[in-house]
Amino acid sequence: MAKSIEKMTPDEILVASKKLFFGGFALLPMLWVYNILYIWPVRNRADLSPRVRHYVLLSGILSVVMFVVFSVWFGIFVNYRLNWGVPGDTLTVVLVKGV
Amino acid sequence: MLSRVAITLAAVCFLASAQDTYDTIYNDIGSLPCVRLLNATGYVGCQSMAAASGVLYRADTLEDINQLANDDGLRNKYTVVIPYWLLSSSNIDILKSSKKLAAILAVVNGTDPAHAISARPTTFVSPDTTCPNCEFGLYANTPNQYQWNPTGSGLLFEQFDFPIYALNTMDTRNTMSYASVMQAANRNRDKGYQDYPLKSLQFHSFMWGAQDTGACLRKGWCTPVGGASVWSTPSTNISYTDEKPIIVVTAAMDSRSLFHDLTLGVESSVAGMVTVLAVAEALSRSTIPLDTMSKHIVYTLFTGEAWGFGGSQRFVQDITSSPIQCEKPPTSGSGCAYPFYSDLEFQRLNPAKIEAILEVGQIAGMGGPGGNPTLYAHVDNIQEAASTTLLNQVVQVGANGSTTIPLPSTGISVQAASSDGVKRGLPPSSSMSFLKSRGNIPTVVLTDFQKQMSALTNHDQDDNWSTPNTVNLIQQAASVISKTAWLQAQGVSNSTAMTPAQTEAIASIQVDAGLVQDLLECLSLNYSCSLVDRYLNVTASSIPPTRLPHYSGTLYSQSQPFPIFAWSFLANMTSVKNLTSPTPRVTGCSSKAATVQCNPKEYCVGDQCIVSLTRYHDAYGVGLAINSNAEYYIKDASKPVWTESTWDPIGLRMFDVTSPDSQIAELMTGLALTLISGGVIWYSRRFLKKTLKED
């Protein structure tokens, strides 16, 4: 069991936040959301490195950007997939009958 | 040990009663559905994404439909049972906009007084468009095409996202279904549709295909509509290079309607098919054998004509693209595997040699304006000079009272359709496919109408025939066509200047009215009749077929009773007869312990070995093609590409429902009980923890 965030030293928190931030670039954008949620309880601790705040802020911005990108793609795909013919079928995982 | 036995017994009893439980709840009903079909731009017909269920509601008149729409006391979804003649766009819109519609049951024939013949309106409305298949016909690119079916409602081309089924008392199973449904609907009505529990009907009608033919063929969710056309000729030695002209006698075999299991199509096409079969029989009596004449006679019966002239267009396309380079020969039988042809003998026909086309269109005399039955001869109005001689010959032959060319005394005259001065051109017909390829072929289409097609075109209910009118019309048309074809094939231009042998021969051509009646009865009322039995032994099957629908079906996916019968009949009529030394034909080839084997070049038809040039031809939309992997694809989307959607098993079942209010009350009670029990458990746990801790 990992230590709870309240019991971690500022260095350990910095390392965790850094790993979560750079891990998100490995096509894992959920890690950015998790970065915010994980660091949230200790965000105002006085002995925290200011770099942690930067990592969390950047993670937040990138999360919002990815959310917008995914929402837009979802809207386009769902509404226009049928009009794309063969590419639309290749992109679809489960072809729903009757539509 | 005892408990194990008890448990096993209980399990067995439970399993055994699962079906009983189903039967106590549900009552399965036989069904005649409306299905979804697709074309190049979209789809038509009925689809139901989820199982639709609604309380049975009887609506016998338009007032009842309006009452359902306006009654605010009815808050459920309803399965509306209406007579077939109330099925129109506007009525369906009223029901849809009331937001109370789950599904529609249209009664085509029933014993209830509201569905009886006396309750039917006297005027019919054809569900087809105002000019059926004209977008694929000869005049498709001319402005202001003549509309041959001006009263057509276009119901066949609408899209419905709810199920529409038919009820028809045409056999035992369907009569029982009708009785169950009407009994349930009457009970509901007696309870005022308010006194729950009421009887409800659920439809399973899920169609896989969507969007259009291209998308659905790609995904393998639909099959092309079509079947097998039949062509036949007494000239068994016909070849592409024999330089002999060809006379074509043609008709359509299939029809369409909203409910494919009920397609009767007698006026729409079958009467024409019967005429061509009668012509073949009459001409086979000619004392001058047909295969000795200077011209060939070819009979063609096309399937898929209701779907953009699928059969005739494909036939014309194939004969004009001879010779065929077959890249992959078939694994068995005749034809070619790629490019796919089920038979290659059509290459013997030379389209440049077609010198006349005689077609029989709608000929049953039903659904018209009334009056004395008359036959009308239509010709093309773009290249009308080409058809003048043929038209005059047809009218002359049809004029009663000619002594050299006797006709049966039906009192039916033949007139040119333009006798009232208006040149309307050809009605939608198979000959258009030939004329699109070469426009100057003399062509005459014989029909029972002059100005507009029958109001029964592609109707489910009354696209039927009547005695003696239909039989007389067919007999007259067959006589006129057979004698005209004979005169054309002999090259006789002046019927008064015939040799005695010719006069005797043409007098020997008699159309058998009894045969016409038998054919009509077999093809529309009861397929297990003695005429069909002679060829196909239908009465020996476990469930002898009775009334068979005339929808062409989907390509190669089911047996095609009408083309098979047409093939057998035409093969018999056109088979080589040796009149000089009449030796009886070898019989016994179809007996179970086959006493006789026919030669390789012979066919066993009606228990006899015969030599005949009668072949099938694939019929499906000419815009579709088959690739080297035996898959269908669209080759040309501007041509007909009709396909039928695959569907999940269709089903109809009846059960009781309680009122929506009581269902909500049940749900609320259940939720409340859940919350209360959850609360009780939580509080008791806390209480017990406290008490036990104190101890």
PDB file of C-alpha atoms in Angstrom, chain B residues 132-310:
ATOM      1  CA  PRO B 132     -44.152   3.435 -61.857  1.00  0.00           C
ATOM      2  CA  ASN B 133     -40.491   2.879 -62.733  1.00  0.00           C
ATOM      3  CA  CYS B 134     -40.570   5.791 -65.150  1.00  0.00           C
ATOM      4  CA  GLU B 135     -37.239   7.054 -63.831  1.00  0.00           C
ATOM      5  CA  PHE B 136     -35.708   3.923 -65.411  1.00  0.00           C
ATOM      6  CA  GLY B 137     -37.926   3.803 -68.475  1.00  0.00           C
ATOM      7  CA  LEU B 138     -37.565   4.941 -72.042  1.00  0.00           C
ATOM      8  CA  TYR B 139     -38.782   8.471 -71.446  1.00  0.00           C
ATOM      9  CA  ALA B 140     -36.782   9.147 -68.282  1.00  0.00           C
ATOM     10  CA  ASN B 141     -34.944  12.094 -69.789  1.00  0.00           C
ATOM     11  CA  THR B 142     -37.833  13.669 -71.609  1.00  0.00           C
ATOM     12  CA  PRO B 143     -39.557  16.620 -69.940  1.00  0.00           C
ATOM     13  CA  ASN B 144     -43.180  16.276 -68.860  1.00  0.00           C
ATOM     14  CA  GLN B 145     -43.378  12.501 -68.992  1.00  0.00           C
ATOM     15  CA  TYR B 146     -46.908  11.203 -69.299  1.00  0.00           C
ATOM     16  CA  GLN B 147     -48.048  10.025 -65.885  1.00  0.00           C
ATOM     17  CA  TRP B 148     -49.586   6.601 -66.372  1.00  0.00           C
ATOM     18  CA  ASN B 149     -50.872   6.184 -62.822  1.00  0.00           C
ATOM     19  CA  PRO B 150     -52.087   9.678 -61.857  1.00  0.00           C
ATOM     20  CA  THR B 151     -54.056   8.478 -58.821  1.00  0.00           C
ATOM     21  CA  GLY B 152     -51.102   6.596 -57.349  1.00  0.00           C
ATOM     22  CA  SER B 153     -50.528   7.482 -53.693  1.00  0.00           C
ATOM     23  CA  GLY B 154     -46.847   6.537 -53.510  1.00  0.00           C
ATOM     24  CA  LEU B 155     -47.384   4.619 -50.262  1.00  0.00           C
ATOM     25  CA  LEU B 156     -44.901   1.949 -51.406  1.00  0.00           C
ATOM     26  CA  PHE B 157     -42.107   4.508 -51.381  1.00  0.00           C
ATOM     27  CA  GLU B 158     -42.630   5.931 -47.907  1.00  0.00           C
ATOM     28  CA  GLN B 159     -40.499   5.220 -44.879  1.00  0.00           C
ATOM     29  CA  PHE B 160     -42.074   4.066 -41.631  1.00  0.00           C
ATOM     30  CA  ASP B 161     -40.181   3.666 -38.374  1.00  0.00           C
ATOM     31  CA  PHE B 162     -42.868   1.512 -36.805  1.00  0.00           C
ATOM     32  CA  PRO B 163     -44.175  -1.923 -37.834  1.00  0.00           C
ATOM     33  CA  ILE B 164     -47.076  -2.309 -40.235  1.00  0.00           C
ATOM     34  CA  TYR B 165     -48.412  -5.835 -40.540  1.00  0.00           C
ATOM     35  CA  ALA B 166     -51.287  -7.310 -42.495  1.00  0.00           C
ATOM     36  CA  LEU B 167     -54.032  -9.675 -41.403  1.00  0.00           C
ATOM     37  CA  ASN B 168     -55.552 -11.838 -44.092  1.00  0.00           C
ATOM     38  CA  THR B 169     -57.830 -14.837 -43.807  1.00  0.00           C
ATOM     39  CA  MET B 170     -56.293 -16.714 -46.700  1.00  0.00           C
ATOM     40  CA  ASP B 171     -55.374 -19.963 -44.924  1.00  0.00           C
ATOM     41  CA  THR B 172     -56.067 -21.714 -41.624  1.00  0.00           C
ATOM     42  CA  ARG B 173     -53.169 -20.268 -39.648  1.00  0.00           C
ATOM     43  CA  ASN B 174     -53.866 -16.717 -40.737  1.00  0.00           C
ATOM     44  CA  THR B 175     -57.590 -17.126 -40.100  1.00  0.00           C
ATOM     45  CA  MET B 176     -56.798 -18.204 -36.538  1.00  0.00           C
ATOM     46  CA  SER B 177     -54.527 -15.202 -36.076  1.00  0.00           C
ATOM     47  CA  TYR B 178     -57.270 -12.918 -37.354  1.00  0.00           C
ATOM     48  CA  ALA B 179     -59.797 -14.462 -34.983  1.00  0.00           C
ATOM     49  CA  SER B 180     -57.485 -14.064 -31.955  1.00  0.00           C
ATOM     50  CA  VAL B 181     -56.655 -10.469 -32.766  1.00  0.00           C
ATOM     51  CA  MET B 182     -60.251  -9.449 -33.436  1.00  0.00           C
ATOM     52  CA  GLN B 183     -61.460 -11.167 -30.287  1.00  0.00           C
ATOM     53  CA  ALA B 184     -58.849  -9.331 -28.229  1.00  0.00           C
ATOM     54  CA  ALA B 185     -59.549  -5.995 -29.925  1.00  0.00           C
ATOM     55  CA  ASN B 186     -63.278  -6.386 -29.353  1.00  0.00           C
ATOM     56  CA  ARG B 187     -62.726  -7.143 -25.673  1.00  0.00           C
ATOM     57  CA  ASN B 188     -60.595  -4.024 -25.372  1.00  0.00           C
ATOM     58  CA  ARG B 189     -63.258  -1.979 -27.088  1.00  0.00           C
ATOM     59  CA  ASP B 190     -65.983  -3.331 -24.838  1.00  0.00           C
ATOM     60  CA  LYS B 191     -63.905  -2.247 -21.878  1.00  0.00           C
ATOM     61  CA  GLY B 192     -63.680   1.227 -23.360  1.00  0.00           C
ATOM     62  CA  TYR B 193     -59.874   0.975 -23.549  1.00  0.00           C
ATOM     63  CA  GLN B 194     -59.809   2.125 -19.922  1.00  0.00           C
ATOM     64  CA  ASP B 195     -60.667  -0.946 -17.918  1.00  0.00           C
ATOM     65  CA  TYR B 196     -57.302  -2.647 -17.491  1.00  0.00           C
ATOM     66  CA  PRO B 197     -55.932  -5.326 -17.910  1.00  0.00           C
ATOM     67  CA  LEU B 198     -56.194  -4.940 -21.684  1.00  0.00           C
ATOM     68  CA  LYS B 199     -54.806  -7.070 -24.514  1.00  0.00           C
ATOM     69  CA  SER B 200     -51.632  -5.767 -26.072  1.00  0.00           C
ATOM     70  CA  LEU B 201     -49.734  -6.824 -29.187  1.00  0.00           C
ATOM     71  CA  GLN B 202     -45.937  -6.779 -29.519  1.00  0.00           C
ATOM     72  CA  PHE B 203     -44.075  -6.744 -32.843  1.00  0.00           C
ATOM     73  CA  HIS B 204     -40.547  -7.864 -33.556  1.00  0.00           C
ATOM     74  CA  SER B 205     -39.651  -6.349 -36.863  1.00  0.00           C
ATOM     75  CA  PHE B 206     -35.983  -5.383 -36.815  1.00  0.00           C
ATOM     76  CA  MET B 207     -34.459  -4.685 -40.211  1.00  0.00           C
ATOM     77  CA  TRP B 208     -30.677  -4.706 -40.479  1.00  0.00           C
ATOM     78  CA  GLY B 209     -30.253  -2.576 -43.566  1.00  0.00           C
ATOM     79  CA  ALA B 210     -30.027   1.203 -43.359  1.00  0.00           C
ATOM     80  CA  GLN B 211     -29.049   4.307 -45.316  1.00  0.00           C
ATOM     81  CA  ASP B 212     -28.972   3.012 -48.894  1.00  0.00           C
ATOM     82  CA  THR B 213     -27.998   0.032 -51.004  1.00  0.00           C
ATOM     83  CA  GLY B 214     -24.309   0.963 -51.193  1.00  0.00           C
ATOM     84  CA  ALA B 215     -23.786   1.127 -47.424  1.00  0.00           C
ATOM     85  CA  CYS B 216     -25.824  -1.964 -46.710  1.00  0.00           C
ATOM     86  CA  LEU B 217     -24.250  -4.152 -49.423  1.00  0.00           C
ATOM     87  CA  ARG B 218     -20.841  -3.169 -48.105  1.00  0.00           C
ATOM     88  CA  LYS B 219     -21.782  -4.415 -44.662  1.00  0.00           C
ATOM     89  CA  GLY B 220     -23.550  -7.491 -45.978  1.00  0.00           C
ATOM     90  CA  TRP B 221     -26.889  -6.572 -44.469  1.00  0.00           C
ATOM     91  CA  CYS B 222     -29.073  -6.856 -47.553  1.00  0.00           C
ATOM     92  CA  THR B 223     -29.580  -8.948 -50.678  1.00  0.00           C
ATOM     93  CA  PRO B 224     -30.523  -7.815 -54.198  1.00  0.00           C
ATOM     94  CA  VAL B 225     -34.148  -8.199 -55.174  1.00  0.00           C
ATOM     95  CA  GLY B 226     -34.578 -10.436 -58.173  1.00  0.00           C
ATOM     96  CA  GLY B 227     -34.928 -13.961 -59.375  1.00  0.00           C
ATOM     97  CA  ALA B 228     -34.891 -15.888 -62.601  1.00  0.00           C
ATOM     98  CA  SER B 229     -36.315 -14.753 -65.926  1.00  0.00           C
ATOM     99  CA  VAL B 230     -37.224 -17.402 -68.475  1.00  0.00           C
ATOM    100  CA  TRP B 231     -36.716 -17.268 -72.234  1.00  0.00           C
ATOM    101  CA  SER B 232     -37.660 -19.908 -74.724  1.00  0.00           C
ATOM    102  CA  THR B 233     -37.783 -20.458 -78.455  1.00  0.00           C
ATOM    103  CA  PRO B 234     -39.116 -23.223 -80.712  1.00  0.00           C
ATOM    104  CA  SER B 235     -36.063 -22.658 -82.960  1.00  0.00           C
ATOM    105  CA  THR B 236     -33.710 -24.965 -81.115  1.00  0.00           C
ATOM    106  CA  ASN B 237     -30.976 -24.326 -83.671  1.00  0.00           C
ATOM    107  CA  ILE B 238     -30.958 -20.555 -83.346  1.00  0.00           C
ATOM    108  CA  SER B 239     -27.498 -19.019 -83.483  1.00  0.00           C
ATOM    109  CA  TYR B 240     -25.966 -15.580 -83.362  1.00  0.00           C
ATOM    110  CA  THR B 241     -24.830 -15.709 -86.971  1.00  0.00           C
ATOM    111  CA  ASP B 242     -27.779 -17.350 -88.711  1.00  0.00           C
ATOM    112  CA  GLU B 243     -28.961 -13.970 -90.063  1.00  0.00           C
ATOM    113  CA  LYS B 244     -32.586 -14.756 -89.315  1.00  0.00           C
ATOM    114  CA  PRO B 245     -34.737 -12.009 -87.783  1.00  0.00           C
ATOM    115  CA  ILE B 246     -36.261 -12.504 -84.344  1.00  0.00           C
ATOM    116  CA  ILE B 247     -39.803 -11.778 -83.152  1.00  0.00           C
ATOM    117  CA  VAL B 248     -39.981 -11.312 -79.383  1.00  0.00           C
ATOM    118  CA  VAL B 249     -43.156 -12.023 -77.383  1.00  0.00           C
ATOM    119  CA  THR B 250     -42.738 -10.798 -73.818  1.00  0.00           C
ATOM    120  CA  ALA B 251     -44.450 -10.165 -70.479  1.00  0.00           C
ATOM    121  CA  ALA B 252     -43.543  -9.541 -66.841  1.00  0.00           C
ATOM    122  CA  MET B 253     -43.878 -12.312 -64.250  1.00  0.00           C
ATOM    123  CA  ASP B 254     -43.631 -10.492 -60.963  1.00  0.00           C
ATOM    124  CA  SER B 255     -45.306  -7.719 -59.082  1.00  0.00           C
ATOM    125  CA  ARG B 256     -44.927  -5.836 -55.822  1.00  0.00           C
ATOM    126  CA  SER B 257     -47.118  -4.554 -53.033  1.00  0.00           C
ATOM    127  CA  LEU B 258     -46.798  -3.300 -49.472  1.00  0.00           C
ATOM    128  CA  PHE B 259     -46.994  -6.805 -47.981  1.00  0.00           C
ATOM    129  CA  HIS B 260     -44.805  -9.151 -49.983  1.00  0.00           C
ATOM    130  CA  ASP B 261     -46.538 -12.298 -48.745  1.00  0.00           C
ATOM    131  CA  LEU B 262     -49.806 -11.043 -50.179  1.00  0.00           C
ATOM    132  CA  THR B 263     -48.649  -9.793 -53.583  1.00  0.00           C
ATOM    133  CA  LEU B 264     -51.215 -11.149 -56.008  1.00  0.00           C
ATOM    134  CA  GLY B 265     -50.330  -9.025 -59.017  1.00  0.00           C
ATOM    135  CA  VAL B 266     -52.811 -10.546 -61.474  1.00  0.00           C
ATOM    136  CA  GLU B 267     -53.804  -7.254 -63.075  1.00  0.00           C
ATOM    137  CA  SER B 268     -50.325  -5.837 -62.612  1.00  0.00           C
ATOM    138  CA  SER B 269     -48.454  -8.578 -64.416  1.00  0.00           C
ATOM    139  CA  VAL B 270     -49.623 -12.198 -64.030  1.00  0.00           C
ATOM    140  CA  ALA B 271     -52.455 -11.928 -66.539  1.00  0.00           C
ATOM    141  CA  GLY B 272     -49.801 -10.867 -69.056  1.00  0.00           C
ATOM    142  CA  MET B 273     -47.699 -13.889 -68.126  1.00  0.00           C
ATOM    143  CA  VAL B 274     -50.709 -16.175 -68.620  1.00  0.00           C
ATOM    144  CA  THR B 275     -51.264 -14.583 -72.038  1.00  0.00           C
ATOM    145  CA  VAL B 276     -47.720 -15.356 -73.165  1.00  0.00           C
ATOM    146  CA  LEU B 277     -48.028 -18.955 -71.931  1.00  0.00           C
ATOM    147  CA  ALA B 278     -51.303 -19.264 -73.840  1.00  0.00           C
ATOM    148  CA  VAL B 279     -49.629 -17.781 -76.942  1.00  0.00           C
ATOM    149  CA  ALA B 280     -46.867 -20.374 -76.723  1.00  0.00           C
ATOM    150  CA  GLU B 281     -49.437 -23.149 -76.468  1.00  0.00           C
ATOM    151  CA  ALA B 282     -51.531 -21.799 -79.340  1.00  0.00           C
ATOM    152  CA  LEU B 283     -48.542 -21.317 -81.634  1.00  0.00           C
ATOM    153  CA  SER B 284     -47.366 -24.846 -80.915  1.00  0.00           C
ATOM    154  CA  ARG B 285     -50.475 -26.032 -82.786  1.00  0.00           C
ATOM    155  CA  SER B 286     -49.429 -24.350 -86.011  1.00  0.00           C
ATOM    156  CA  THR B 287     -49.488 -26.905 -88.830  1.00  0.00           C
ATOM    157  CA  ILE B 288     -46.440 -25.154 -90.285  1.00  0.00           C
ATOM    158  CA  PRO B 289     -43.829 -25.890 -87.603  1.00  0.00           C
ATOM    159  CA  LEU B 290     -42.370 -22.782 -86.005  1.00  0.00           C
ATOM    160  CA  ASP B 291     -38.770 -23.889 -86.349  1.00  0.00           C
ATOM    161  CA  THR B 292     -39.126 -24.090 -90.146  1.00  0.00           C
ATOM    162  CA  MET B 293     -40.130 -20.474 -90.598  1.00  0.00           C
ATOM    163  CA  SER B 294     -37.931 -17.731 -91.980  1.00  0.00           C
ATOM    164  CA  LYS B 295     -37.862 -15.861 -88.689  1.00  0.00           C
ATOM    165  CA  HIS B 296     -37.420 -16.948 -85.064  1.00  0.00           C
ATOM    166  CA  ILE B 297     -40.021 -16.458 -82.361  1.00  0.00           C
ATOM    167  CA  VAL B 298     -38.602 -15.967 -78.849  1.00  0.00           C
ATOM    168  CA  TYR B 299     -40.805 -15.925 -75.759  1.00  0.00           C
ATOM    169  CA  THR B 300     -39.434 -14.009 -72.774  1.00  0.00           C
ATOM    170  CA  LEU B 301     -40.932 -13.805 -69.275  1.00  0.00           C
ATOM    171  CA  PHE B 302     -39.054 -11.398 -67.043  1.00  0.00           C
ATOM    172  CA  THR B 303     -38.801 -11.336 -63.227  1.00  0.00           C
ATOM    173  CA  GLY B 304     -37.841  -8.265 -61.254  1.00  0.00           C
ATOM    174  CA  GLU B 305     -39.751  -5.953 -63.596  1.00  0.00           C
ATOM    175  CA  ALA B 306     -41.466  -4.232 -60.698  1.00  0.00           C
ATOM    176  CA  TRP B 307     -38.025  -3.131 -59.463  1.00  0.00           C
ATOM    177  CA  GLY B 308     -36.850  -0.835 -62.227  1.00  0.00           C
ATOM    178  CA  PHE B 309     -37.211  -3.466 -64.977  1.00  0.00           C
ATOM    179  CA  GLY B 310     -34.425  -5.543 -63.439  1.00  0.00           C
TER     180      GLY B 310
END
